């Protein structure tokens, strides 16, 4: 098996999975729309397909970060265990796909792109997203969110359970979160202010599976 590589949005047909344990909290009608549904009881408020590509040397660290690492120290032991089990795993390439996934899934939810979400999510998560989108549409609201940039993305934990690997990634990002009514009038958010997010996304994959895709298993607040 060759190592994972990234296929751009226009070229992929990804099959990802997400488990969302709560979608939206109660609304008074004036709160700002959440950035993304997530596992978070306090409020309600993306990887792209990782296909096989050319085989590079397997490595733990090869990402654009000041420290040169794509993982936090606590994740190193788990990464080494994963690498020992799957010699084709490359953390740098995985993180390239994970960052692309963050953008793709977020933008699909914000724009109400059900078809893209259907390709990116399993049944439960797709239905959760569709429910949130339908509720938004019923209120006559639209999101005009923009991902300003991902400040950092690092692997925080790696767990192996028999033949399944789970990788948790912490994303810190700046997002311009704006809600408009049916006429396009601004009802929440600001064009000049960006919201800082700090979320954990967990991906899973069966080790040794012929399917190269990592599935997005859950999202929660960091």
PDB file of C-alpha atoms in Angstrom:
ATOM      1  CA  UNK A   1       0.000   0.000   0.000  1.00  0.00           C
ATOM      2  CA  UNK A   2       1.297   3.461  -0.811  1.00  0.00           C
ATOM      3  CA  UNK A   3       1.098   6.475   1.500  1.00  0.00           C
ATOM      4  CA  UNK A   4      -1.863   8.816   1.820  1.00  0.00           C
ATOM      5  CA  UNK A   5      -2.013  11.911  -0.394  1.00  0.00           C
ATOM      6  CA  UNK A   6      -4.427  14.777  -0.760  1.00  0.00           C
ATOM      7  CA  UNK A   7      -6.985  15.053  -3.542  1.00  0.00           C
ATOM      8  CA  UNK A   8      -8.372  18.550  -3.994  1.00  0.00           C
ATOM      9  CA  UNK A   9     -12.050  19.317  -3.513  1.00  0.00           C
ATOM     10  CA  UNK A  10     -12.794  19.499  -7.219  1.00  0.00           C
ATOM     11  CA  UNK A  11     -11.282  16.054  -7.768  1.00  0.00           C
ATOM     12  CA  UNK A  12     -12.638  14.041  -4.852  1.00  0.00           C
ATOM     13  CA  UNK A  13     -15.639  12.013  -3.839  1.00  0.00           C
ATOM     14  CA  UNK A  14     -14.960  11.527  -0.173  1.00  0.00           C
ATOM     15  CA  UNK A  15     -16.732   9.286   2.245  1.00  0.00           C
ATOM     16  CA  UNK A  16     -16.292  10.484   5.795  1.00  0.00           C
ATOM     17  CA  UNK A  17     -18.137   9.826   9.051  1.00  0.00           C
ATOM     18  CA  UNK A  18     -19.119  12.063  11.925  1.00  0.00           C
ATOM     19  CA  UNK A  19     -20.825  11.391  15.288  1.00  0.00           C
ATOM     20  CA  UNK A  20     -22.561  14.467  16.727  1.00  0.00           C
ATOM     21  CA  UNK A  21     -24.021  13.975  20.180  1.00  0.00           C
ATOM     22  CA  UNK A  22     -25.806  17.343  20.304  1.00  0.00           C
ATOM     23  CA  UNK A  23     -26.617  19.708  17.490  1.00  0.00           C
ATOM     24  CA  UNK A  24     -28.253  22.997  18.469  1.00  0.00           C
ATOM     25  CA  UNK A  25     -29.182  24.530  21.815  1.00  0.00           C
ATOM     26  CA  UNK A  26     -32.266  26.592  22.510  1.00  0.00           C
ATOM     27  CA  UNK A  27     -32.523  29.875  20.621  1.00  0.00           C
ATOM     28  CA  UNK A  28     -34.350  33.078  21.440  1.00  0.00           C
ATOM     29  CA  UNK A  29     -34.223  34.178  17.824  1.00  0.00           C
ATOM     30  CA  UNK A  30     -31.383  36.653  18.270  1.00  0.00           C
ATOM     31  CA  UNK A  31     -28.351  34.502  18.965  1.00  0.00           C
ATOM     32  CA  UNK A  32     -25.680  34.192  16.340  1.00  0.00           C
ATOM     33  CA  UNK A  33     -25.777  30.966  14.377  1.00  0.00           C
ATOM     34  CA  UNK A  34     -23.137  28.503  15.646  1.00  0.00           C
ATOM     35  CA  UNK A  35     -20.019  28.138  13.568  1.00  0.00           C
ATOM     36  CA  UNK A  36     -20.488  24.375  13.274  1.00  0.00           C
ATOM     37  CA  UNK A  37     -22.623  21.755  15.045  1.00  0.00           C
ATOM     38  CA  UNK A  38     -20.474  20.008  17.614  1.00  0.00           C
ATOM     39  CA  UNK A  39     -20.460  17.856  20.699  1.00  0.00           C
ATOM     40  CA  UNK A  40     -20.941  20.517  23.355  1.00  0.00           C
ATOM     41  CA  UNK A  41     -23.712  20.524  25.944  1.00  0.00           C
ATOM     42  CA  UNK A  42     -23.096  24.137  26.862  1.00  0.00           C
ATOM     43  CA  UNK A  43     -24.113  25.515  23.475  1.00  0.00           C
ATOM     44  CA  UNK A  44     -24.731  24.478  19.949  1.00  0.00           C
ATOM     45  CA  UNK A  45     -22.569  26.339  18.432  1.00  0.00           C
ATOM     46  CA  UNK A  46     -14.218  18.756   8.470  1.00  0.00           C
ATOM     47  CA  UNK A  47     -11.021  14.976   6.305  1.00  0.00           C
ATOM     48  CA  UNK A  48     -11.119  15.072   2.680  1.00  0.00           C
ATOM     49  CA  UNK A  49     -10.557  11.737   1.078  1.00  0.00           C
ATOM     50  CA  UNK A  50      -7.066  10.550   1.918  1.00  0.00           C
ATOM     51  CA  UNK A  51      -6.286   8.451  -1.107  1.00  0.00           C
ATOM     52  CA  UNK A  52      -3.262   6.315  -1.690  1.00  0.00           C
ATOM     53  CA  UNK A  53      -0.554   8.186  -3.552  1.00  0.00           C
ATOM     54  CA  UNK A  54       3.116   7.860  -4.193  1.00  0.00           C
ATOM     55  CA  UNK A  55       5.030   6.384  -1.312  1.00  0.00           C
ATOM     56  CA  UNK A  56       7.178   8.842   0.651  1.00  0.00           C
ATOM     57  CA  UNK A  57       9.284   7.882   3.666  1.00  0.00           C
ATOM     58  CA  UNK A  58       6.988   7.397   6.666  1.00  0.00           C
ATOM     59  CA  UNK A  59       7.447  10.144   9.203  1.00  0.00           C
ATOM     60  CA  UNK A  60       5.958  11.628  12.321  1.00  0.00           C
ATOM     61  CA  UNK A  61       6.681  15.260  11.632  1.00  0.00           C
ATOM     62  CA  UNK A  62       6.722  17.182   8.372  1.00  0.00           C
ATOM     63  CA  UNK A  63       4.298  20.081   8.606  1.00  0.00           C
ATOM     64  CA  UNK A  64       4.565  23.873   8.449  1.00  0.00           C
ATOM     65  CA  UNK A  65       4.800  24.733  12.134  1.00  0.00           C
ATOM     66  CA  UNK A  66       7.284  26.816  14.077  1.00  0.00           C
ATOM     67  CA  UNK A  67       8.361  23.710  15.961  1.00  0.00           C
ATOM     68  CA  UNK A  68       8.397  21.581  12.818  1.00  0.00           C
ATOM     69  CA  UNK A  69       5.908  19.189  14.385  1.00  0.00           C
ATOM     70  CA  UNK A  70       2.337  18.289  13.443  1.00  0.00           C
ATOM     71  CA  UNK A  71       1.627  16.737  16.843  1.00  0.00           C
ATOM     72  CA  UNK A  72       1.708  17.651  20.502  1.00  0.00           C
ATOM     73  CA  UNK A  73       4.178  15.776  22.746  1.00  0.00           C
ATOM     74  CA  UNK A  74       1.402  13.754  24.397  1.00  0.00           C
ATOM     75  CA  UNK A  75       0.539  12.198  21.026  1.00  0.00           C
ATOM     76  CA  UNK A  76       4.047  11.008  20.159  1.00  0.00           C
ATOM     77  CA  UNK A  77       3.816   7.586  21.782  1.00  0.00           C
ATOM     78  CA  UNK A  78       0.520   6.862  20.028  1.00  0.00           C
ATOM     79  CA  UNK A  79       1.904   8.027  16.704  1.00  0.00           C
ATOM     80  CA  UNK A  80       4.911   5.755  17.030  1.00  0.00           C
ATOM     81  CA  UNK A  81       2.635   2.846  17.843  1.00  0.00           C
ATOM     82  CA  UNK A  82       0.499   3.628  14.797  1.00  0.00           C
ATOM     83  CA  UNK A  83       3.573   3.912  12.589  1.00  0.00           C
ATOM     84  CA  UNK A  84       4.792   0.548  13.838  1.00  0.00           C
ATOM     85  CA  UNK A  85       1.430  -0.956  12.918  1.00  0.00           C
ATOM     86  CA  UNK A  86       0.967   0.867   9.616  1.00  0.00           C
ATOM     87  CA  UNK A  87       4.315   1.627   7.986  1.00  0.00           C
ATOM     88  CA  UNK A  88       2.622   3.700   5.269  1.00  0.00           C
ATOM     89  CA  UNK A  89       1.164   6.257   7.670  1.00  0.00           C
ATOM     90  CA  UNK A  90       2.575   9.757   7.276  1.00  0.00           C
ATOM     91  CA  UNK A  91       1.532  12.367   9.831  1.00  0.00           C
ATOM     92  CA  UNK A  92       2.366  15.325   7.619  1.00  0.00           C
ATOM     93  CA  UNK A  93       0.234  14.084   4.756  1.00  0.00           C
ATOM     94  CA  UNK A  94      -2.562  13.189   7.142  1.00  0.00           C
ATOM     95  CA  UNK A  95      -2.585  16.731   8.503  1.00  0.00           C
ATOM     96  CA  UNK A  96      -2.724  18.230   5.021  1.00  0.00           C
ATOM     97  CA  UNK A  97      -5.925  16.276   4.456  1.00  0.00           C
ATOM     98  CA  UNK A  98      -7.275  17.088   7.903  1.00  0.00           C
ATOM     99  CA  UNK A  99      -6.850  20.833   7.330  1.00  0.00           C
ATOM    100  CA  UNK A 100      -8.578  20.587   3.951  1.00  0.00           C
ATOM    101  CA  UNK A 101     -11.406  18.671   5.623  1.00  0.00           C
ATOM    102  CA  UNK A 102     -11.900  21.411   8.193  1.00  0.00           C
ATOM    103  CA  UNK A 103     -12.536  23.924   5.448  1.00  0.00           C
ATOM    104  CA  UNK A 104     -14.677  21.649   3.273  1.00  0.00           C
ATOM    105  CA  UNK A 105     -17.061  20.445   5.956  1.00  0.00           C
ATOM    106  CA  UNK A 106     -17.400  23.878   7.551  1.00  0.00           C
ATOM    107  CA  UNK A 107     -18.155  25.617   4.264  1.00  0.00           C
ATOM    108  CA  UNK A 108     -20.636  22.934   3.215  1.00  0.00           C
ATOM    109  CA  UNK A 109     -22.552  23.375   6.459  1.00  0.00           C
ATOM    110  CA  UNK A 110     -22.514  27.163   6.297  1.00  0.00           C
ATOM    111  CA  UNK A 111     -23.769  27.248   2.721  1.00  0.00           C
ATOM    112  CA  UNK A 112     -26.343  24.493   3.255  1.00  0.00           C
ATOM    113  CA  UNK A 113     -24.709  22.274   0.643  1.00  0.00           C
ATOM    114  CA  UNK A 114     -26.532  19.043   1.426  1.00  0.00           C
ATOM    115  CA  UNK A 115     -25.036  17.103  -1.466  1.00  0.00           C
ATOM    116  CA  UNK A 116     -21.485  17.748  -0.326  1.00  0.00           C
ATOM    117  CA  UNK A 117     -22.398  16.910   3.258  1.00  0.00           C
ATOM    118  CA  UNK A 118     -24.015  13.681   2.090  1.00  0.00           C
ATOM    119  CA  UNK A 119     -20.697  12.639   0.554  1.00  0.00           C
ATOM    120  CA  UNK A 120     -18.671  13.709   3.562  1.00  0.00           C
ATOM    121  CA  UNK A 121     -20.793  12.355   6.412  1.00  0.00           C
ATOM    122  CA  UNK A 122     -22.332   9.136   7.621  1.00  0.00           C
ATOM    123  CA  UNK A 123     -26.111   8.863   8.028  1.00  0.00           C
ATOM    124  CA  UNK A 124     -26.324  10.161  11.600  1.00  0.00           C
ATOM    125  CA  UNK A 125     -24.129  13.168  11.054  1.00  0.00           C
ATOM    126  CA  UNK A 126     -25.702  13.981   7.710  1.00  0.00           C
ATOM    127  CA  UNK A 127     -29.139  13.986   9.317  1.00  0.00           C
ATOM    128  CA  UNK A 128     -27.845  16.197  12.154  1.00  0.00           C
ATOM    129  CA  UNK A 129     -26.455  18.708   9.688  1.00  0.00           C
ATOM    130  CA  UNK A 130     -29.616  18.653   7.578  1.00  0.00           C
ATOM    131  CA  UNK A 131     -31.749  19.223  10.682  1.00  0.00           C
ATOM    132  CA  UNK A 132     -29.641  22.243  11.640  1.00  0.00           C
ATOM    133  CA  UNK A 133     -29.771  23.616   8.087  1.00  0.00           C
ATOM    134  CA  UNK A 134     -33.532  23.084   7.842  1.00  0.00           C
ATOM    135  CA  UNK A 135     -34.113  24.884  11.142  1.00  0.00           C
ATOM    136  CA  UNK A 136     -32.030  27.784   9.883  1.00  0.00           C
ATOM    137  CA  UNK A 137     -33.967  27.927   6.635  1.00  0.00           C
ATOM    138  CA  UNK A 138     -37.278  27.786   8.486  1.00  0.00           C
ATOM    139  CA  UNK A 139     -36.245  30.927  10.337  1.00  0.00           C
ATOM    140  CA  UNK A 140     -35.409  32.552   7.036  1.00  0.00           C
ATOM    141  CA  UNK A 141     -31.766  32.904   7.988  1.00  0.00           C
ATOM    142  CA  UNK A 142     -28.572  32.459   6.011  1.00  0.00           C
ATOM    143  CA  UNK A 143     -24.982  32.161   7.121  1.00  0.00           C
ATOM    144  CA  UNK A 144     -22.349  34.342   5.504  1.00  0.00           C
ATOM    145  CA  UNK A 145     -19.429  32.815   7.389  1.00  0.00           C
ATOM    146  CA  UNK A 146     -15.849  32.966   6.174  1.00  0.00           C
ATOM    147  CA  UNK A 147     -12.868  30.955   7.319  1.00  0.00           C
ATOM    148  CA  UNK A 148     -10.219  33.635   7.741  1.00  0.00           C
ATOM    149  CA  UNK A 149      -7.502  31.139   8.483  1.00  0.00           C
ATOM    150  CA  UNK A 150      -6.400  28.160  10.527  1.00  0.00           C
ATOM    151  CA  UNK A 151      -3.976  29.453  13.132  1.00  0.00           C
ATOM    152  CA  UNK A 152      -2.839  25.982  14.129  1.00  0.00           C
ATOM    153  CA  UNK A 153      -3.766  22.341  13.658  1.00  0.00           C
ATOM    154  CA  UNK A 154      -2.019  19.612  15.597  1.00  0.00           C
ATOM    155  CA  UNK A 155      -2.598  16.000  16.507  1.00  0.00           C
ATOM    156  CA  UNK A 156      -3.338  15.842  20.233  1.00  0.00           C
ATOM    157  CA  UNK A 157      -4.022  12.145  20.727  1.00  0.00           C
ATOM    158  CA  UNK A 158      -3.692   8.820  18.938  1.00  0.00           C
ATOM    159  CA  UNK A 159      -5.443   5.711  20.179  1.00  0.00           C
ATOM    160  CA  UNK A 160      -5.278   2.194  18.795  1.00  0.00           C
ATOM    161  CA  UNK A 161      -7.992  -0.289  19.699  1.00  0.00           C
ATOM    162  CA  UNK A 162      -7.440  -3.633  18.053  1.00  0.00           C
ATOM    163  CA  UNK A 163      -7.615  -2.857  14.333  1.00  0.00           C
ATOM    164  CA  UNK A 164      -8.949   0.700  14.593  1.00  0.00           C
ATOM    165  CA  UNK A 165      -6.899   3.872  14.865  1.00  0.00           C
ATOM    166  CA  UNK A 166      -8.344   7.132  16.170  1.00  0.00           C
ATOM    167  CA  UNK A 167      -6.572  10.454  15.726  1.00  0.00           C
ATOM    168  CA  UNK A 168      -7.718  13.655  17.425  1.00  0.00           C
ATOM    169  CA  UNK A 169      -6.752  16.990  15.880  1.00  0.00           C
ATOM    170  CA  UNK A 170      -7.007  20.333  17.637  1.00  0.00           C
ATOM    171  CA  UNK A 171      -7.882  23.245  15.362  1.00  0.00           C
ATOM    172  CA  UNK A 172      -7.526  26.874  16.318  1.00  0.00           C
ATOM    173  CA  UNK A 173      -9.045  29.063  13.624  1.00  0.00           C
ATOM    174  CA  UNK A 174     -10.390  32.542  12.953  1.00  0.00           C
ATOM    175  CA  UNK A 175     -13.875  32.649  11.466  1.00  0.00           C
ATOM    176  CA  UNK A 176     -16.010  35.592  10.449  1.00  0.00           C
ATOM    177  CA  UNK A 177     -19.454  34.416  11.596  1.00  0.00           C
ATOM    178  CA  UNK A 178     -22.375  36.376  10.179  1.00  0.00           C
ATOM    179  CA  UNK A 179     -26.105  35.631  10.098  1.00  0.00           C
ATOM    180  CA  UNK A 180     -28.449  37.375   7.684  1.00  0.00           C
ATOM    181  CA  UNK A 181     -32.207  37.340   7.247  1.00  0.00           C
ATOM    182  CA  UNK A 182     -34.026  36.426   4.049  1.00  0.00           C
ATOM    183  CA  UNK A 183     -33.520  39.942   2.682  1.00  0.00           C
ATOM    184  CA  UNK A 184     -29.808  39.829   3.367  1.00  0.00           C
ATOM    185  CA  UNK A 185     -29.953  42.135   6.388  1.00  0.00           C
ATOM    186  CA  UNK A 186     -27.297  41.532   9.024  1.00  0.00           C
ATOM    187  CA  UNK A 187     -28.925  40.195  12.186  1.00  0.00           C
ATOM    188  CA  UNK A 188     -25.916  38.737  14.021  1.00  0.00           C
ATOM    189  CA  UNK A 189     -22.153  38.925  13.821  1.00  0.00           C
ATOM    190  CA  UNK A 190     -19.845  41.540  12.376  1.00  0.00           C
ATOM    191  CA  UNK A 191     -18.042  42.012   9.102  1.00  0.00           C
ATOM    192  CA  UNK A 192     -15.009  43.402  10.933  1.00  0.00           C
ATOM    193  CA  UNK A 193     -14.657  40.910  13.789  1.00  0.00           C
ATOM    194  CA  UNK A 194     -13.538  37.312  13.555  1.00  0.00           C
ATOM    195  CA  UNK A 195     -14.442  34.663  16.116  1.00  0.00           C
ATOM    196  CA  UNK A 196     -11.698  32.428  17.421  1.00  0.00           C
ATOM    197  CA  UNK A 197     -12.573  28.751  17.563  1.00  0.00           C
ATOM    198  CA  UNK A 198     -10.831  25.963  19.423  1.00  0.00           C
ATOM    199  CA  UNK A 199     -12.197  22.532  18.506  1.00  0.00           C
ATOM    200  CA  UNK A 200     -11.207  18.889  18.591  1.00  0.00           C
ATOM    201  CA  UNK A 201     -12.021  16.688  15.607  1.00  0.00           C
ATOM    202  CA  UNK A 202     -11.487  12.951  15.903  1.00  0.00           C
ATOM    203  CA  UNK A 203     -10.856  10.790  12.843  1.00  0.00           C
ATOM    204  CA  UNK A 204     -10.887   7.009  12.713  1.00  0.00           C
ATOM    205  CA  UNK A 205      -9.862   4.288  10.277  1.00  0.00           C
ATOM    206  CA  UNK A 206      -9.595   0.531  10.224  1.00  0.00           C
ATOM    207  CA  UNK A 207      -5.914  -0.362  10.081  1.00  0.00           C
ATOM    208  CA  UNK A 208      -5.171  -2.499   7.079  1.00  0.00           C
ATOM    209  CA  UNK A 209      -8.470  -1.701   5.398  1.00  0.00           C
ATOM    210  CA  UNK A 210      -8.491  -1.490   1.622  1.00  0.00           C
ATOM    211  CA  UNK A 211     -10.468   1.746   2.041  1.00  0.00           C
ATOM    212  CA  UNK A 212      -7.881   4.514   2.476  1.00  0.00           C
ATOM    213  CA  UNK A 213     -10.360   7.022   3.917  1.00  0.00           C
ATOM    214  CA  UNK A 214     -10.203   8.384   7.449  1.00  0.00           C
ATOM    215  CA  UNK A 215     -13.681   9.009   8.866  1.00  0.00           C
ATOM    216  CA  UNK A 216     -14.540  12.077  10.908  1.00  0.00           C
ATOM    217  CA  UNK A 217     -15.973  10.493  14.042  1.00  0.00           C
ATOM    218  CA  UNK A 218     -16.856  13.453  16.280  1.00  0.00           C
ATOM    219  CA  UNK A 219     -16.387  17.146  16.966  1.00  0.00           C
ATOM    220  CA  UNK A 220     -16.226  18.767  20.384  1.00  0.00           C
ATOM    221  CA  UNK A 221     -15.082  21.995  21.955  1.00  0.00           C
ATOM    222  CA  UNK A 222     -11.488  21.964  23.186  1.00  0.00           C
TER     223      UNK A 222
END
